[in-house]
Amino acid sequence: MPKRQHVVIIGGGITGLTAAFYLQQEKEKGLPVTYTLIEASSRLGGKIKTIHREGFVIERGPDSYLGRKKSMTRLIEQAGLADKLVNNETGQAYVMSGGALHRIPEGAVMGVPTKVGPFIKTKLFSPAGKARAALDLVLPRREEADTDISVGHFFRRRLGDQVVENLIEPLLSGIYAGDIDRLSLQSTFPHFQDVEKKSRSLILGMKQNIPRPSDRPGAYGKKKGQFLTLSSGLESLVERIEEQLEPESIWKNKKVSGVAREETGRYRIDLEDGTNTHADAVILASPYSVTKHLLPEQLRVDGFHATPSTSVATVAMAFPASALKTDINGTGFVISRKEPTTITACTWTHRKWPHTTPEGMVLLRCYVGRANNQDIVFESDETILKTVLKDLNIIMDIAAEPEFYYVSRWIQSMPQYEVNHKQQWERLQANLSEHFPGVYAAGASYEGVGLPDCVASAEKAVMHIVKNLRS
Ligand code: FAD
């Protein structure tokens, strides 16, 4: 019987939890492995937090995930919560620009127009802006098509400033809360780089890629939304996984302060309370801003995540439906950074996710904090609420204070994937593999910030460990 290998997982967010869950499964299948999940705070789940109150289901952090990325659904199914999966209701989405809401033109794929009619009709761009975007049809490919470039630089060259500022930037910053002129195209939207390489024009290339109506899932019924969540709240996944882990393998309120390789080849994991534990393999599932201080200096990569993650806050507000004097038929809106507002986006959660809100009530969720303006996140709850309501009243007539509200601050929470992120990430992996074999970094700092990306990165780390154990 081979000796049991011990794996330490640092960080109990969705990444660390997934790793623990799949290692537990391997152990149950007979693999000689044990694990310890070490979490600095008193709870598991990291950015996933749900509040249940008076019939509302309120997400304080992530509220859903992109269904076509299968890793998260796989995890939910294996954890036994498949019956709680719900798709979003589809509806009109808007961009706020020039103090008014504009429908996102039909056929726009992440802001790239693929249908002529809605693009010509929209008031989101001036005639000059539209003419500039049409230049994409004739512009040549970028010469250094394989090198990384900022998202802003890439789209400005192809479609012009107006389409970028009024549509692409607000859509993308909703996901990354980053500066579009610094974000890496290769690490955020590599698909557009491929489209330019293949088809030259983004408009023509994206048009070819759009699934024909009969190819779309649910094409013959009501169109299903592309996002999924759990009707019981995303935190119910955290709880369900925790129930299935061995309690003695979960250490909460323990902050890791360093990881060192010993002469034996094993790893010593030092804790802030002065104690330590040992491991044969380690999964670093804390954000890179923490992880880099856990590793010896020689392993760190210069310039990697040099810009601190952006701080954001979500503001969830519950109103009686009668408080909204002018309601808008839609699921939400994003806001151009040129607007003099503080909020960056708003979801009409009661419309997008009806299960979250009791009859006769309305649930709005706004975001504040963007790459170059994060001060608002550090204001008091009252000031944030006042600012959010003032902004909302530009386009809606809200006649009352919310019955209750929650401000959730997420300090330095949105990692910034800047130009050359991919190359720096590859260097970090090479450093680990050379000097710290058996140590893997996973989570939102590396190959995607979405929940399915985090889950997939944990799956990958576990797969490496299992493969090594079997060989
Ligand atoms: P985290 O959740 O940050 O977990 C890391 C854990 O490590 C934490 O629990 C922390 O306490 C612990 N830790 C840190 N240091 C130490 C240490 N020294 N020792 C031990 N433990 C330590 N994604 C989507 O797919 N859909 C969405 O709708 C969505 N919305 C979002 C909204 C907001 C407001 C935010 C902030 C993010 C959103 N995201 C969304 C992104 C997604 O939520 C995150 O990328 C993901 O949850 C990160 O998971 P993680 O496990 O990598 O990190």
PDB file of C-alpha atoms in Angstrom, residues 241-354:
ATOM      1  CA  ILE A 241     -19.976  21.013  -0.283  1.00  0.00           C
ATOM      2  CA  GLU A 242     -18.890  21.749   3.278  1.00  0.00           C
ATOM      3  CA  GLU A 243     -21.354  19.107   4.573  1.00  0.00           C
ATOM      4  CA  GLN A 244     -19.671  16.525   2.358  1.00  0.00           C
ATOM      5  CA  LEU A 245     -16.100  17.313   3.466  1.00  0.00           C
ATOM      6  CA  GLU A 246     -14.513  15.784   6.570  1.00  0.00           C
ATOM      7  CA  PRO A 247     -14.850  18.365   9.376  1.00  0.00           C
ATOM      8  CA  GLU A 248     -11.325  17.637  10.659  1.00  0.00           C
ATOM      9  CA  SER A 249      -9.946  18.486   7.176  1.00  0.00           C
ATOM     10  CA  ILE A 250     -11.284  22.051   7.328  1.00  0.00           C
ATOM     11  CA  TRP A 251      -9.310  24.593   9.315  1.00  0.00           C
ATOM     12  CA  LYS A 252     -11.045  27.957   9.637  1.00  0.00           C
ATOM     13  CA  ASN A 253      -9.650  31.108  11.261  1.00  0.00           C
ATOM     14  CA  LYS A 254      -6.135  29.988  10.279  1.00  0.00           C
ATOM     15  CA  LYS A 255      -4.113  32.364   8.142  1.00  0.00           C
ATOM     16  CA  VAL A 256      -1.221  30.944   6.143  1.00  0.00           C
ATOM     17  CA  SER A 257       1.900  33.118   6.333  1.00  0.00           C
ATOM     18  CA  GLY A 258       4.350  31.178   4.171  1.00  0.00           C
ATOM     19  CA  VAL A 259       5.134  28.031   2.196  1.00  0.00           C
ATOM     20  CA  ALA A 260       8.682  26.601   2.269  1.00  0.00           C
ATOM     21  CA  ARG A 261      10.265  23.561   0.661  1.00  0.00           C
ATOM     22  CA  GLU A 262      12.153  21.337   3.061  1.00  0.00           C
ATOM     23  CA  GLU A 263      15.174  19.182   2.263  1.00  0.00           C
ATOM     24  CA  THR A 264      12.977  16.082   2.219  1.00  0.00           C
ATOM     25  CA  GLY A 265      11.083  17.607  -0.726  1.00  0.00           C
ATOM     26  CA  ARG A 266       7.957  18.067   1.410  1.00  0.00           C
ATOM     27  CA  TYR A 267       6.392  21.478   2.029  1.00  0.00           C
ATOM     28  CA  ARG A 268       6.052  23.271   5.348  1.00  0.00           C
ATOM     29  CA  ILE A 269       3.013  25.526   5.570  1.00  0.00           C
ATOM     30  CA  ASP A 270       3.486  28.207   8.222  1.00  0.00           C
ATOM     31  CA  LEU A 271       0.512  29.760   9.930  1.00  0.00           C
ATOM     32  CA  GLU A 272       0.282  33.235  11.390  1.00  0.00           C
ATOM     33  CA  ASP A 273      -0.360  31.777  14.871  1.00  0.00           C
ATOM     34  CA  GLY A 274       3.180  30.344  14.869  1.00  0.00           C
ATOM     35  CA  THR A 275       2.188  26.719  14.174  1.00  0.00           C
ATOM     36  CA  ASN A 276       2.776  24.799  10.964  1.00  0.00           C
ATOM     37  CA  THR A 277       1.721  21.730   9.018  1.00  0.00           C
ATOM     38  CA  HIS A 278       3.322  19.653   6.259  1.00  0.00           C
ATOM     39  CA  ALA A 279       2.210  18.603   2.782  1.00  0.00           C
ATOM     40  CA  ASP A 280       3.357  16.611  -0.238  1.00  0.00           C
ATOM     41  CA  ALA A 281       1.400  18.884  -2.582  1.00  0.00           C
ATOM     42  CA  VAL A 282      -0.132  22.344  -2.186  1.00  0.00           C
ATOM     43  CA  ILE A 283      -2.938  24.205  -3.970  1.00  0.00           C
ATOM     44  CA  LEU A 284      -2.559  27.958  -3.617  1.00  0.00           C
ATOM     45  CA  ALA A 285      -6.195  29.103  -3.914  1.00  0.00           C
ATOM     46  CA  SER A 286      -5.759  32.512  -2.305  1.00  0.00           C
ATOM     47  CA  PRO A 287      -5.646  35.622  -4.549  1.00  0.00           C
ATOM     48  CA  TYR A 288      -2.205  36.261  -6.103  1.00  0.00           C
ATOM     49  CA  SER A 289      -1.871  39.466  -4.029  1.00  0.00           C
ATOM     50  CA  VAL A 290      -1.721  37.127  -0.985  1.00  0.00           C
ATOM     51  CA  THR A 291      -0.067  34.151  -2.662  1.00  0.00           C
ATOM     52  CA  LYS A 292       2.998  36.104  -3.813  1.00  0.00           C
ATOM     53  CA  HIS A 293       3.871  36.879  -0.189  1.00  0.00           C
ATOM     54  CA  LEU A 294       3.564  33.195   0.746  1.00  0.00           C
ATOM     55  CA  LEU A 295       6.214  32.179  -1.805  1.00  0.00           C
ATOM     56  CA  PRO A 296       9.969  32.809  -1.694  1.00  0.00           C
ATOM     57  CA  GLU A 297      10.914  35.961  -3.604  1.00  0.00           C
ATOM     58  CA  GLN A 298      12.734  34.079  -6.374  1.00  0.00           C
ATOM     59  CA  LEU A 299       9.429  32.514  -7.509  1.00  0.00           C
ATOM     60  CA  ARG A 300       7.507  35.766  -7.880  1.00  0.00           C
ATOM     61  CA  VAL A 301       7.065  37.233 -11.335  1.00  0.00           C
ATOM     62  CA  ASP A 302       7.970  40.881 -11.869  1.00  0.00           C
ATOM     63  CA  GLY A 303       5.066  43.041 -12.945  1.00  0.00           C
ATOM     64  CA  PHE A 304       2.480  40.255 -12.506  1.00  0.00           C
ATOM     65  CA  HIS A 305      -0.682  41.836 -11.054  1.00  0.00           C
ATOM     66  CA  ALA A 306       1.290  45.057 -10.571  1.00  0.00           C
ATOM     67  CA  THR A 307      -1.960  47.048 -10.560  1.00  0.00           C
ATOM     68  CA  PRO A 308      -3.927  46.222  -7.406  1.00  0.00           C
ATOM     69  CA  SER A 309      -7.287  44.525  -7.862  1.00  0.00           C
ATOM     70  CA  THR A 310     -10.182  46.984  -8.059  1.00  0.00           C
ATOM     71  CA  SER A 311     -12.450  47.527  -5.053  1.00  0.00           C
ATOM     72  CA  VAL A 312     -16.183  47.464  -5.729  1.00  0.00           C
ATOM     73  CA  ALA A 313     -19.405  47.412  -3.722  1.00  0.00           C
ATOM     74  CA  THR A 314     -22.824  46.014  -4.496  1.00  0.00           C
ATOM     75  CA  VAL A 315     -25.933  47.722  -3.176  1.00  0.00           C
ATOM     76  CA  ALA A 316     -29.077  45.572  -3.018  1.00  0.00           C
ATOM     77  CA  MET A 317     -32.301  47.494  -2.348  1.00  0.00           C
ATOM     78  CA  ALA A 318     -35.789  46.117  -1.667  1.00  0.00           C
ATOM     79  CA  PHE A 319     -38.793  48.324  -2.522  1.00  0.00           C
ATOM     80  CA  PRO A 320     -42.537  47.799  -2.742  1.00  0.00           C
ATOM     81  CA  ALA A 321     -43.384  47.830  -6.473  1.00  0.00           C
ATOM     82  CA  SER A 322     -45.462  50.992  -5.915  1.00  0.00           C
ATOM     83  CA  ALA A 323     -42.287  52.971  -5.046  1.00  0.00           C
ATOM     84  CA  LEU A 324     -41.178  52.910  -8.677  1.00  0.00           C
ATOM     85  CA  LYS A 325     -43.219  55.602 -10.379  1.00  0.00           C
ATOM     86  CA  THR A 326     -41.642  55.034 -13.794  1.00  0.00           C
ATOM     87  CA  ASP A 327     -40.579  51.468 -14.259  1.00  0.00           C
ATOM     88  CA  ILE A 328     -38.604  50.331 -17.273  1.00  0.00           C
ATOM     89  CA  ASN A 329     -39.205  47.115 -19.100  1.00  0.00           C
ATOM     90  CA  GLY A 330     -35.828  45.446 -18.955  1.00  0.00           C
ATOM     91  CA  THR A 331     -33.363  43.429 -16.903  1.00  0.00           C
ATOM     92  CA  GLY A 332     -30.765  46.092 -16.258  1.00  0.00           C
ATOM     93  CA  PHE A 333     -28.288  48.574 -17.580  1.00  0.00           C
ATOM     94  CA  VAL A 334     -24.589  49.372 -17.667  1.00  0.00           C
ATOM     95  CA  ILE A 335     -23.163  52.893 -17.720  1.00  0.00           C
ATOM     96  CA  SER A 336     -20.569  54.558 -19.886  1.00  0.00           C
ATOM     97  CA  ARG A 337     -17.620  55.807 -17.798  1.00  0.00           C
ATOM     98  CA  LYS A 338     -18.098  59.228 -19.387  1.00  0.00           C
ATOM     99  CA  GLU A 339     -21.384  59.686 -17.526  1.00  0.00           C
ATOM    100  CA  PRO A 340     -21.287  61.869 -14.408  1.00  0.00           C
ATOM    101  CA  THR A 341     -22.759  59.019 -12.297  1.00  0.00           C
ATOM    102  CA  THR A 342     -21.166  56.929  -9.592  1.00  0.00           C
ATOM    103  CA  ILE A 343     -23.028  53.681 -10.205  1.00  0.00           C
ATOM    104  CA  THR A 344     -21.477  51.530 -12.925  1.00  0.00           C
ATOM    105  CA  ALA A 345     -24.385  49.144 -13.514  1.00  0.00           C
ATOM    106  CA  CYS A 346     -27.778  48.153 -12.180  1.00  0.00           C
ATOM    107  CA  THR A 347     -29.650  44.863 -12.368  1.00  0.00           C
ATOM    108  CA  TRP A 348     -33.420  44.725 -12.048  1.00  0.00           C
ATOM    109  CA  THR A 349     -32.984  41.518 -10.114  1.00  0.00           C
ATOM    110  CA  HIS A 350     -36.723  40.904  -9.657  1.00  0.00           C
ATOM    111  CA  ARG A 351     -37.050  40.733 -13.460  1.00  0.00           C
ATOM    112  CA  LYS A 352     -33.858  38.858 -14.289  1.00  0.00           C
ATOM    113  CA  TRP A 353     -34.218  36.387 -11.406  1.00  0.00           C
ATOM    114  CA  PRO A 354     -37.922  36.278 -10.370  1.00  0.00           C
TER     115      PRO A 354
END
